Amino acid sequence: MEDPKLIIVSNRLPISVTKENGKLHFSESTGGLATAMQSLPADTSRLWIGWPGIASDELTPGEKRQVNNYLAKRGYVPVHLSTEQIDLFYSGYSNDTLWPLFHYFGEFTHYRDDYWQSYKQVNQLFAKVIKKHIDARDTVWVQDYHLMLLPSLIRADTPEARIGFFLHIPFPSYEVFRLLPERQAILKGLLGADLIGFHVYDYARHFLSSCTRLLNLSHTHDKVVYDDRSVTVDSFPIGVDYSKFQSAALSDGVKVEIDRLREHYPDKKLILSVDRLDYTKGIVHRLEAFEQFLQTNPKFHKQVCLVMVAVPSRIDVETYQTLRETVEKTVSRINGEFGSIDWTPISYQFQGLPYDELVALYAAADVALVTPLRDGMNLVAKEYIASRATPTGVLILSEMTGAIDEMPESIKVNPSDRSAVARAIKTALTMPKAEQSIRLASMQRRIARYNVQRWGNDFISQLEDVTRSNKPTTKKQLTTSTVDEIKQAHARAKNRLLLLDYDGTLKEFTSSLTPELARPPRALLALIEKLATAPGTTLCIVSGRDHQTLQRWFGKLPIILVAEHGAYVKTNGSWQKTATSFDKKKRQLRPILDQFVDRTPGSLVEEKDFSLVWHYRDVPTELAYIRTLNLKHDLRNLIKGTTTGMFDGNKIVEIKPRSITKGHAATTLQDKYNPDFILCIGDDFTDEDMFRGLPESAYTIHVGHKDETVARYTISDVPSVRSLLRKLTDK
Ligand code: ADQ
């Protein structure tokens, strides 16, 4: 058997194939991701899967083979994309839909079905290539917004694989994300992963909130359960190769470049602006802020120069062509307005720079002006800090970047506030050297520690941890052999007791506003009847619902009904009340609950003879959280020291006499029937009371995957419960 390997999947391979005059050229890039990968422990073999940067229809079959061979020797596997796919999947859905929307640029977001179809198709194509290379014990790390459907596609092919996903751009708030027509498919695609990483926790929070609002999944601060699996969500702020930038800044080649720059801009303070030419980077806003700085600070004229370098990017997308024109017009306007024969305020280049030249600019610039309107992280800010070989240099940083969390010593600005950015430029240019040095040193310490190598290692080791700690959730999961054991024990028994919860166990939860939708379907009633009429069987539905409802739904069946957690019991055809009146307490508490309902759309109060229930299944999670806290606070004083208790359930708060529990009901039935086989299934905290009260030999089963259940076994969901019960009726 092969050793487990690590498979990296990204839209682009860290290698570019081009064709000039009919000849193929290969150039490797050492971007952040490639550096991070090189620094991972060398004990696992690697494979990198992605697009090699050239359209497959531009290659002859012979050239394709040549590309494949060249890549294979270096551990790369190509996913070949056609010109049409590059157009619709890459320039289209990825960069004309997801990119603008996730950066809050609704006006640039285009929704087109052909984009989406191509995105699905290309994600499937990636999955197909991965399937050829993956082994069940491998770890797969999928990168970025181009491949958000991939985690689930890989999971479907290889359920045991360890799958991580990292998003390099922001995950927008629910209010924005929900505009995407394919929002649910995208979430479900991502949820195939075991670990989903974002740059900062805010993006993780937005993702979790979308899972709740759009898929109705509940979550803790870092976990969401989907399809029976626990998916961990966390933040991993990507870093830079700190020591590479530091040593480059001190190298001879870069020193020569720095001298050249100093000669070119003698006695000038240099303000540096470096980005891909992208509307998210706020380049026009930045230019206008610089203009305002020049207007309000004439004494700095001829003293400063803004060196602006913009790397060409996505030149096939129209919005980018328009942006280039706007930037160039704005630069000319400002230079025309303020410049003179001996001074050009803005030096502008539309090109990518070789590494040494870029580092020289970082090292020579007195100020870095990094003001994106929105940026997942922003590496330029970190690279500037990493390239400072002298203890000076000031960073002005937009608060809309992920990087701001790690760089609080920068001058923080709102990039849309031109006056504030103009003021920040002045503050930066006049900052005393001692203060510059303190701020810089502090940022350098942080950026040096959490570098890109740490980022990669951290993600992979956390992926290992979560997949390891995920296992216990399935420790109690019913296996085929346990199901067989239950079936045999059931068949052998002479006197069986079946205790079954209803909502969330025999029937899925439905909207709390229409409880009648939870009515049992005919097939379920038939199944219950078949089980109950097997000789030597006592079947009991133990529910929190009121007795009238249970009577309406199950009244005709030859079974025992326990309503309101045991306040009512129906045996031998007649209902009995087991508790004393709760009316007085209800009269006192009901108005409080009603007030909460008035202020909390989507919630409702259910009144039963022996309890009041506040349901909040349809209330947005954050609001539900606040209201539940407040409600419990208001009620606590009124029930303190009384026999009334308050209990948290599945999206409910229930107030009822403490003495009435399903556990009490279950033990009473057990004493009465003295069975030789007990099967008890439930999903809720109230069912834990039953599990606790039953003997060890009972088959207690919790529905869902809760680590802390006292039940002996867990089962995934309602359909699985029904399938188990059906098996018991098989001969
Ligand atoms: P980008 O949007 O590309 O990355 P950024 O993080 O700033 O943004 O990275 C740009 C990279 O390009 C830097 O490494 C920089 O050195 C390089 N670069 C910029 N201008 C250059 C020039 N003129 N010449 C040469 N190189 C130049 C996306 C997300 C970011 C996230 C990164 C990494 O949009 O938010 O930080 O991925 O996750």
CSV table of N, CA and C and ligand atoms in Angstrom, one decimal, residues 99 103 144 166 168-169 199 238 245 274-276 281 309-311 351-354 358 362 375-380 383, ligand 1:
chain,number,residue,atom,x,y,z
A,99,TRP,N,-15.8,37.0,-7.1
A,99,TRP,CA,-14.9,38.0,-6.6
A,99,TRP,C,-15.5,39.3,-6.2
A,103,HIS,N,-16.3,40.7,-2.3
A,103,HIS,CA,-15.7,41.9,-1.8
A,103,HIS,C,-16.7,43.1,-1.7
A,144,ASP,N,-9.1,28.2,-2.2
A,144,ASP,CA,-9.8,29.4,-2.8
A,144,ASP,C,-11.1,29.3,-3.5
A,166,PHE,N,-9.2,26.3,2.2
A,166,PHE,CA,-8.9,27.7,2.6
A,166,PHE,C,-9.4,28.7,1.6
A,168,HIS,N,-9.1,32.5,0.4
A,168,HIS,CA,-8.1,33.6,0.4
A,168,HIS,C,-8.8,34.9,0.4
A,169,ILE,N,-10.1,35.0,0.1
A,169,ILE,CA,-10.7,36.3,0.0
A,169,ILE,C,-11.7,36.4,1.1
A,199,HIS,N,-9.0,33.9,6.6
A,199,HIS,CA,-8.0,34.7,7.2
A,199,HIS,C,-8.3,35.2,8.6
A,238,ILE,N,-2.9,34.3,6.8
A,238,ILE,CA,-1.7,34.0,6.0
A,238,ILE,C,-0.6,35.0,6.2
A,245,PHE,N,12.4,38.0,2.8
A,245,PHE,CA,12.3,39.5,2.5
A,245,PHE,C,13.4,40.2,3.3
A,274,VAL,N,1.6,49.6,-4.0
A,274,VAL,CA,1.8,48.5,-4.8
A,274,VAL,C,0.6,47.6,-4.7
A,275,ASP,N,0.0,47.2,-5.9
A,275,ASP,CA,-1.1,46.3,-5.9
A,275,ASP,C,-1.2,45.6,-7.3
A,276,ARG,N,-2.1,44.6,-7.3
A,276,ARG,CA,-2.6,44.2,-8.5
A,276,ARG,C,-3.6,45.2,-8.9
A,281,LYS,N,-8.8,47.2,-4.5
A,281,LYS,CA,-7.6,47.8,-3.9
A,281,LYS,C,-7.8,49.3,-3.6
A,309,VAL,N,2.8,51.4,-8.3
A,309,VAL,CA,3.1,50.2,-9.2
A,309,VAL,C,1.8,49.4,-9.2
A,310,ALA,N,1.3,49.2,-10.4
A,310,ALA,CA,0.1,48.3,-10.5
A,310,ALA,C,0.3,47.2,-11.4
A,311,VAL,N,0.2,46.0,-10.9
A,311,VAL,CA,0.4,44.8,-11.8
A,311,VAL,C,-0.8,44.5,-12.6
A,351,GLN,N,2.9,47.6,-14.4
A,351,GLN,CA,3.7,46.3,-14.7
A,351,GLN,C,4.0,45.6,-13.4
A,352,GLY,N,4.3,44.3,-13.6
A,352,GLY,CA,4.8,43.5,-12.5
A,352,GLY,C,6.3,43.8,-12.3
A,353,LEU,N,6.8,43.8,-11.1
A,353,LEU,CA,8.3,44.1,-10.9
A,353,LEU,C,9.0,42.8,-10.6
A,354,PRO,N,10.3,42.7,-11.0
A,354,PRO,CA,11.1,41.5,-10.5
A,354,PRO,C,11.2,41.7,-9.0
A,358,LEU,N,11.1,45.0,-6.4
A,358,LEU,CA,10.0,45.2,-5.5
A,358,LEU,C,10.5,45.3,-4.1
A,362,TYR,N,10.2,48.5,-1.4
A,362,TYR,CA,9.7,48.3,0.0
A,362,TYR,C,10.8,48.9,1.0
A,375,ASP,N,-10.1,43.7,1.4
A,375,ASP,CA,-9.1,42.7,1.0
A,375,ASP,C,-9.1,41.6,2.0
A,376,GLY,N,-9.0,40.4,1.5
A,376,GLY,CA,-9.1,39.2,2.4
A,376,GLY,C,-8.0,39.3,3.5
A,377,MET,N,-6.8,39.5,3.1
A,377,MET,CA,-5.7,39.7,4.0
A,377,MET,C,-4.9,40.9,3.6
A,378,ASN,N,-4.2,40.9,2.5
A,378,ASN,CA,-3.3,41.9,2.0
A,378,ASN,C,-1.8,41.6,2.4
A,379,LEU,N,-1.1,41.1,1.4
A,379,LEU,CA,0.3,40.7,1.7
A,379,LEU,C,1.3,41.8,1.5
A,380,VAL,N,0.9,42.8,0.7
A,380,VAL,CA,1.8,43.9,0.5
A,380,VAL,C,2.2,44.6,1.8
A,383,GLU,N,4.6,42.4,3.5
A,383,GLU,CA,5.9,42.4,2.8
A,383,GLU,C,6.7,43.7,3.1
B,1,ADQ,P1,-4.1,39.5,-3.9
B,1,ADQ,O1,-5.4,40.1,-4.2
B,1,ADQ,O2,-3.3,39.3,-5.1
B,1,ADQ,O3,-4.2,38.1,-3.1
B,1,ADQ,P2,-2.1,40.6,-1.9
B,1,ADQ,O4,-2.3,39.8,-0.7
B,1,ADQ,O5,-1.8,42.0,-1.7
B,1,ADQ,O6,-3.4,40.6,-2.9
B,1,ADQ,O7,-1.0,39.9,-2.7
B,1,ADQ,C1,-0.4,40.5,-3.9
B,1,ADQ,C2,0.9,39.8,-4.2
B,1,ADQ,O8,1.3,40.3,-5.5
B,1,ADQ,C3,2.0,40.2,-3.2
B,1,ADQ,O9,2.7,39.1,-2.9
B,1,ADQ,C4,2.9,41.2,-3.9
B,1,ADQ,O10,4.2,41.2,-3.7
B,1,ADQ,C5,2.6,40.9,-5.4
B,1,ADQ,N1,2.7,42.2,-6.1
B,1,ADQ,C6,1.8,43.2,-6.0
B,1,ADQ,N2,2.2,44.2,-6.9
B,1,ADQ,C7,3.3,43.7,-7.5
B,1,ADQ,C8,4.1,44.3,-8.6
B,1,ADQ,N3,3.9,45.4,-9.1
B,1,ADQ,N4,5.1,43.5,-9.0
B,1,ADQ,C9,5.4,42.3,-8.5
B,1,ADQ,N5,4.6,41.7,-7.5
B,1,ADQ,C10,3.6,42.5,-7.1
B,1,ADQ,C11,-5.3,37.4,-2.6
B,1,ADQ,C12,-6.3,38.1,-1.7
B,1,ADQ,C13,-5.5,38.7,-0.5
B,1,ADQ,C14,-4.7,37.7,0.2
B,1,ADQ,C15,-3.9,36.9,-0.7
B,1,ADQ,C16,-3.2,35.7,0.0
B,1,ADQ,O11,-7.0,39.0,-2.4
B,1,ADQ,O12,-6.4,39.4,0.3
B,1,ADQ,O13,-3.9,38.4,1.1
B,1,ADQ,O14,-4.7,36.3,-1.8
B,1,ADQ,O15,-4.2,34.9,0.6
